[in-house]
Coordinates of C-alpha atoms (C1' of nucleotides) in Angstrom, one line a residue:
Chain V
M23 CA -17.3 17.4 -17.3
S24 CA -18.2 20.4 -15.5
E25 CA -19.6 18.7 -12.2
P26 CA -16.6 16.2 -11.4
N27 CA -17.5 13.7 -8.7
V28 CA -15.4 15.3 -5.8
A29 CA -15.6 12.5 -3.5
A30 CA -14.4 10.2 -6.2
D31 CA -11.5 12.3 -7.2
Q32 CA -10.7 12.6 -3.7
L33 CA -10.8 9.0 -3.1
R34 CA -8.6 8.4 -6.1
L35 CA -6.1 11.0 -5.1
L36 CA -5.7 9.3 -1.7
I37 CA -5.1 5.9 -3.2
E38 CA -2.8 7.0 -5.8
R39 CA -0.6 8.6 -3.2
I40 CA -0.4 5.4 -1.4
E41 CA 0.3 3.4 -4.3
R42 CA 3.2 6.0 -5.3
L43 CA 4.6 5.5 -1.7
E44 CA 4.6 1.7 -2.0
E45 CA 6.4 1.9 -5.3
E46 CA 8.9 3.9 -3.4
K47 CA 9.0 1.7 -0.7
K48 CA 9.4 -1.5 -3.1
G49 CA 12.3 0.5 -4.9
I50 CA 14.1 0.5 -1.7
G51 CA 13.3 -3.0 -0.9
D52 CA 15.0 -3.9 -4.3
D53 CA 17.7 -1.8 -3.5
I54 CA 18.4 -3.9 -0.1
K55 CA 17.9 -7.0 -2.1
D56 CA 20.9 -5.5 -4.4
V57 CA 23.2 -5.0 -1.6
Y58 CA 22.5 -8.6 -0.4
L59 CA 23.5 -10.0 -3.6
E60 CA 26.5 -7.8 -3.8
A61 CA 27.5 -9.1 -0.4
K62 CA 26.7 -12.4 -1.6
A63 CA 28.9 -12.1 -4.6
T64 CA 31.9 -10.9 -2.4
G65 CA 31.4 -14.2 -0.4
Y66 CA 29.0 -13.1 2.6
D67 CA 26.1 -15.3 3.6
A68 CA 22.9 -13.1 3.5
K69 CA 21.1 -15.0 6.4
I70 CA 23.8 -14.4 8.4
M71 CA 24.0 -10.7 7.7
R72 CA 20.1 -10.5 8.6
Q73 CA 20.9 -12.1 12.1
I74 CA 23.6 -9.7 12.5
I75 CA 21.3 -6.8 11.6
R76 CA 18.6 -8.1 13.7
L77 CA 21.0 -8.3 16.4
R78 CA 22.3 -4.8 16.1
K79 CA 18.6 -3.5 16.0
M80 CA 17.5 -5.6 19.1
Q81 CA 20.2 -5.3 21.4
P82 CA 19.5 -1.9 22.8
H83 CA 15.7 -2.7 23.2
D84 CA 16.4 -6.2 24.3
R85 CA 18.5 -5.2 27.1
Q86 CA 15.9 -2.6 28.3
E87 CA 13.4 -5.4 28.0
M88 CA 15.5 -7.7 30.1
E89 CA 16.1 -5.1 32.8
A90 CA 12.7 -4.5 33.0
I91 CA 11.8 -8.0 33.6
L92 CA 14.3 -8.4 35.9
Q93 CA 12.8 -5.4 38.0
T94 CA 9.0 -6.7 37.6
Y95 CA 10.1 -10.2 38.6
L96 CA 11.3 -8.7 41.9
A97 CA 8.6 -6.7 42.3
A98 CA 6.0 -9.2 41.3
L99 CA 7.7 -11.8 43.9
G100 CA 7.5 -9.0 46.6
M101 CA 10.9 -8.7 46.9
E102 CA 11.7 -4.8 45.9
Chain J
M11 CA 46.6 0.3 13.4
S12 CA 48.6 -0.2 10.0
E13 CA 47.1 -3.5 9.1
P14 CA 43.3 -2.6 9.1
N15 CA 41.0 -5.5 9.0
V16 CA 39.7 -5.1 5.2
A17 CA 37.4 -7.8 5.3
A18 CA 35.8 -6.6 8.9
D19 CA 35.6 -3.0 6.9
Q20 CA 34.1 -4.3 3.9
L21 CA 31.3 -6.4 6.0
R22 CA 30.4 -3.6 8.0
L23 CA 29.9 -1.2 5.4
L24 CA 27.6 -3.5 3.7
I25 CA 25.6 -3.9 6.8
E26 CA 25.6 -0.1 7.5
R27 CA 24.1 0.4 3.9
I28 CA 21.4 -1.8 4.4
E29 CA 20.5 -0.2 7.9
R30 CA 20.3 3.1 6.3
L31 CA 18.3 1.8 3.4
E32 CA 16.0 0.0 6.0
E33 CA 15.5 3.6 7.5
E34 CA 14.6 5.1 4.6
K35 CA 12.1 2.2 3.8
K36 CA 10.5 2.6 7.3
G37 CA 10.3 6.5 7.0
I38 CA 8.1 5.6 3.6
G39 CA 6.1 3.0 5.6
D40 CA 5.3 5.8 8.1
D41 CA 4.3 8.0 5.6
I42 CA 2.0 5.5 4.2
K43 CA 0.4 5.3 7.5
D44 CA -0.1 8.9 7.6
V45 CA -1.9 8.8 4.2
Y46 CA -4.2 6.2 5.8
L47 CA -5.0 8.3 8.9
E48 CA -5.6 11.3 6.7
A49 CA -8.2 9.0 4.7
K50 CA -10.0 8.0 7.8
A51 CA -10.2 11.6 9.0
T52 CA -12.0 12.2 5.8
G53 CA -14.4 9.4 6.3
Y54 CA -12.7 6.6 4.2
D55 CA -12.3 3.1 5.5
A56 CA -8.7 2.1 5.6
K57 CA -9.4 -1.4 5.5
I58 CA -11.4 -1.4 2.5
M59 CA -9.2 0.9 0.7
R60 CA -6.3 -1.6 1.4
Q61 CA -8.5 -4.4 -0.4
I62 CA -8.9 -2.0 -3.3
I63 CA -5.1 -1.3 -3.6
R64 CA -4.8 -5.0 -3.7
L65 CA -7.2 -5.5 -6.4
R66 CA -5.6 -2.6 -8.6
K67 CA -2.3 -4.4 -8.3
M68 CA -3.5 -7.7 -9.6
Q69 CA -4.1 -8.3 -13.4
P70 CA -7.4 -8.1 -14.4
H71 CA -7.2 -11.6 -15.6
D72 CA -6.0 -13.0 -12.2
R73 CA -8.6 -11.0 -10.5
Q74 CA -11.4 -12.1 -12.7
E75 CA -10.1 -15.9 -12.1
M76 CA -10.1 -15.1 -8.4
E77 CA -13.6 -13.9 -8.1
A78 CA -14.8 -16.7 -10.1
I79 CA -13.3 -19.5 -7.9
L80 CA -14.6 -17.3 -4.8
Q81 CA -18.3 -17.6 -6.6
T82 CA -17.9 -21.1 -7.3
Y83 CA -17.2 -21.9 -3.6
L84 CA -19.9 -19.6 -2.3
A85 CA -22.2 -21.6 -4.9
A86 CA -21.1 -24.8 -3.5
L87 CA -21.9 -23.6 -0.1
G88 CA -25.4 -22.0 -0.6
M89 CA -24.0 -18.8 0.3
E90 CA -24.9 -16.9 -2.8
Chain Q
M11 CA 12.6 -24.0 53.3
S12 CA 10.5 -23.5 56.2
E13 CA 9.3 -20.3 54.6
P14 CA 8.4 -21.0 50.9
N15 CA 8.1 -17.8 49.0
V16 CA 4.4 -17.9 48.2
A17 CA 4.0 -15.3 46.1
A18 CA 6.6 -16.7 43.7
D19 CA 4.9 -20.2 43.6
Q20 CA 1.6 -18.3 42.9
L21 CA 3.2 -16.4 39.7
R22 CA 5.0 -19.6 38.3
L23 CA 1.9 -21.7 38.6
L24 CA -0.1 -19.1 36.8
I25 CA 2.6 -18.9 34.2
E26 CA 3.0 -22.5 33.7
R27 CA -0.9 -22.6 33.4
I28 CA -0.6 -20.2 30.6
E29 CA 2.0 -21.8 28.9
R30 CA 0.2 -25.2 28.9
L31 CA -2.8 -23.5 27.3
E32 CA -0.7 -21.9 24.7
E33 CA 0.8 -25.2 23.5
E34 CA -2.7 -26.8 23.3
K35 CA -3.6 -23.5 21.3
K36 CA -0.4 -24.3 19.3
G37 CA -1.7 -28.0 18.7
I38 CA -4.9 -27.0 17.3
G39 CA -3.2 -24.4 15.2
D40 CA -1.1 -26.9 13.4
D41 CA -4.3 -29.3 13.0
I42 CA -5.9 -26.5 11.1
K43 CA -2.7 -26.2 9.1
D44 CA -3.1 -29.8 8.0
V45 CA -6.9 -29.6 7.3
Y46 CA -5.7 -26.7 4.8
L47 CA -2.8 -28.9 3.7
E48 CA -5.5 -31.9 3.1
A49 CA -7.7 -29.5 1.3
K50 CA -4.9 -28.0 -1.1
A51 CA -4.0 -32.1 -1.9
T52 CA -7.8 -32.1 -3.1
G53 CA -7.6 -29.5 -5.2
Y54 CA -9.0 -26.5 -3.3
D55 CA -7.7 -22.9 -2.9
A56 CA -6.4 -22.5 0.8
K57 CA -6.4 -18.8 0.3
I58 CA -9.9 -18.6 -0.9
M59 CA -11.0 -20.9 1.6
R60 CA -9.9 -18.4 4.2
Q61 CA -11.8 -15.8 2.7
I62 CA -15.0 -18.0 2.7
I63 CA -14.5 -18.6 6.2
R64 CA -14.1 -14.9 7.1
L65 CA -17.2 -14.2 5.2
R66 CA -19.2 -16.9 6.9
K67 CA -18.1 -15.6 10.3
M68 CA -19.6 -12.2 9.5
Q69 CA -23.2 -11.2 10.4
P70 CA -25.0 -11.2 7.0
H71 CA -25.9 -7.6 7.5
D72 CA -22.1 -6.5 8.0
R73 CA -21.2 -8.4 5.0
Q74 CA -23.8 -6.9 3.1
E75 CA -22.6 -3.3 4.2
M76 CA -18.9 -4.1 3.5
E77 CA -19.7 -5.2 -0.1
A78 CA -21.8 -2.1 -0.5
I79 CA -18.8 0.2 0.2
L80 CA -16.5 -1.9 -1.7
Q81 CA -18.8 -1.3 -4.6
T82 CA -19.0 2.3 -4.1
Y83 CA -15.2 2.6 -4.0
L84 CA -14.7 0.4 -7.0
A85 CA -17.4 2.7 -8.9
A86 CA -15.8 5.9 -7.5
L87 CA -12.6 4.6 -9.2
G88 CA -14.0 3.1 -12.4
M89 CA -13.1 -0.3 -11.9
E90 CA -16.8 -1.8 -12.0
Chain I
M1 CA -31.6 -35.4 -3.7
S2 CA -30.1 -38.9 -4.6
E3 CA -27.3 -37.2 -6.8
P4 CA -25.5 -35.1 -4.0
N5 CA -23.3 -32.8 -5.2
V6 CA -20.2 -34.4 -3.8
A7 CA -17.6 -31.8 -4.5
A8 CA -19.6 -29.1 -2.9
D9 CA -20.1 -31.7 0.3
Q10 CA -16.5 -32.2 0.3
L11 CA -15.7 -28.5 0.5
R12 CA -18.4 -27.9 3.2
L13 CA -16.9 -30.7 5.3
L14 CA -13.4 -29.5 5.0
I15 CA -14.7 -25.9 5.9
E16 CA -16.7 -27.0 8.7
R17 CA -13.6 -28.8 10.1
I18 CA -11.7 -25.6 10.2
E19 CA -14.5 -23.9 11.4
R20 CA -14.8 -26.4 14.4
L21 CA -11.0 -26.2 15.1
E22 CA -11.0 -22.2 15.2
E23 CA -13.5 -22.3 17.8
E24 CA -11.5 -25.0 19.9
K25 CA -8.7 -22.6 19.4
K26 CA -10.8 -19.4 20.2
G27 CA -11.8 -21.4 23.5
I28 CA -8.4 -21.8 24.5
G29 CA -7.8 -18.3 23.7
D30 CA -10.5 -17.3 26.1
D31 CA -9.0 -19.6 28.7
I32 CA -5.8 -17.7 28.5
K33 CA -7.5 -14.3 28.9
D34 CA -9.2 -15.6 32.1
V35 CA -5.8 -16.8 33.6
Y36 CA -4.6 -13.4 33.1
L37 CA -7.7 -12.0 34.6
E38 CA -7.2 -14.4 37.3
A39 CA -3.8 -13.0 37.7
K40 CA -4.7 -9.6 37.4
A41 CA -7.4 -9.9 40.3
T42 CA -4.4 -11.2 42.3
G43 CA -2.3 -8.6 42.0
Y44 CA -0.1 -9.3 38.9
D45 CA 0.4 -7.3 36.0
A46 CA -0.3 -8.9 32.7
K47 CA 1.8 -6.8 30.3
I48 CA 4.8 -7.9 32.5
M49 CA 3.7 -11.7 32.6
R50 CA 3.5 -11.7 28.9
Q51 CA 7.2 -10.3 29.0
I52 CA 8.2 -13.2 31.3
I53 CA 6.5 -15.9 29.2
R54 CA 8.2 -14.4 25.9
L55 CA 11.4 -14.5 27.8
R56 CA 11.0 -18.2 29.0
K57 CA 10.0 -19.0 25.4
M58 CA 13.0 -17.3 23.6
Q59 CA 15.7 -17.8 25.8
P60 CA 17.1 -21.3 24.5
H61 CA 16.6 -20.1 21.2
D62 CA 18.3 -16.8 21.4
R63 CA 21.0 -17.9 23.4
Q64 CA 21.5 -20.3 20.3
E65 CA 21.1 -17.5 17.8
M66 CA 23.5 -15.3 19.9
E67 CA 26.2 -18.1 19.7
A68 CA 25.6 -18.9 16.0
I69 CA 26.1 -15.1 15.2
L70 CA 29.3 -15.0 17.3
Q71 CA 30.8 -17.7 15.3
T72 CA 29.4 -16.7 12.0
Y73 CA 30.8 -13.0 12.9
L74 CA 34.3 -14.4 13.6
A75 CA 34.4 -16.6 10.5
A76 CA 32.9 -13.6 8.2
L77 CA 35.6 -11.6 9.2
G78 CA 38.4 -14.2 8.7
M79 CA 39.1 -14.6 12.3
E80 CA 38.2 -18.4 12.4
Chain L
dA23 C1' -6.8 6.2 19.2
dA24 C1' -2.9 4.3 19.4
dG25 C1' 0.4 0.8 20.4
dC26 C1' 0.6 -4.2 20.9
dA27 C1' 0.0 -9.2 20.0
dA28 C1' -1.8 -12.6 16.9
dA29 C1' -2.7 -14.3 12.4
dA30 C1' -2.1 -14.1 7.6
dA31 C1' -0.2 -13.3 3.2
dC32 C1' 4.1 -13.3 0.7
dC33 C1' 8.4 -14.2 -1.0
dC34 C1' 12.6 -16.3 -1.4
dC35 C1' 15.2 -20.1 -1.2
dA36 C1' 16.7 -24.9 -1.3
dT37 C1' 15.3 -29.4 -2.7
dC38 C1' 13.5 -33.2 -5.5
Chain O
dG9 C1' 10.5 -26.3 -12.7
dA10 C1' 7.8 -27.4 -9.2
dT11 C1' 6.9 -27.6 -4.3
dG12 C1' 7.1 -27.2 0.4
dG13 C1' 9.3 -24.5 4.3
dG14 C1' 11.3 -20.7 6.7
dG15 C1' 11.2 -16.3 7.5
dT16 C1' 9.7 -11.4 6.8
dT17 C1' 6.2 -8.4 6.1
dT18 C1' 1.6 -6.9 6.7
dT19 C1' -3.0 -7.0 8.2
dT20 C1' -6.3 -7.4 11.5
dG21 C1' -7.9 -7.3 16.2
dC22 C1' -7.7 -6.1 20.7
dT23 C1' -6.7 -3.8 25.2
dT24 C1' -5.7 0.3 27.8

DNA sequence: AAGCAAAAACCCCATC
DNA sequence: GATGGGGTTTTTGCTT
């Protein structure tokens, strides 16, 4: 048409961009799943691998949090 | 060392691959968030856009069925 | 000790009160889960029941408005 | 009516039970919020209190998990 | 408005 | 092959 519904197009474009990104994201999710399958085939347990990865991710953060807590514990108890 | 722990290397490699993929995945997640922000800035409602995307993902048949059940329940409750 | 740490006791008390309340809250959450299970056993769809409950919680006006926006978006995308 | 819609009644009853439970749950949530307000008025920081509570909740679980990981790490690397 | 915490949906697995 | 359960991710609502 000569007078396209601009707003509609705009919305559609945004949604299509999101859908494309979500597909990509899903693709990577599948890749991850494949690596787990490969690991499993090699004899590793996926559940344990997930734990390890979580631990590696958490460690810096958690140590920080733990420290923060300690500090604040003392402060809260008026022992600073 | 002259006798590297092959199993350890193998496991570490698998884990590092997964960690890299997860980073990528996170990056795309951030991109998606950006598009929603852009949409919001343009005046669109992110929450409803999410609904739309969910609906588009469903098979027409499933979508119809779900809608039908919803209507039935609403009717049963006098909410039509 | 002859000089108990009053501040520490106070903080501990507050925290214990919260922990007790959170337990209660969790208990009710479990009850809710049970009702959904019962509903499911009777043939109802839990997911749709949740939708219904969400709708009932909204003010009629808000619900109408949301529905209207959804329709507008669907129309814009040719999904009506 | 002399022939009530039994199914409708049944659904309504289930939903009303859930709604009542959710109200209770919300009430407790409000109580919790109140305790936090009280704590704040006494000079404690809610965010820090939340951290403490989370930590107290996590500790047993996390120590277990950590130990499990350690075991499995060794096992996975053939060092058991 | 931006991050954080709670709730909900989804997905995979194991089990019967 | 279905069915529940655990865990992960996604969404929503809240607080600052």
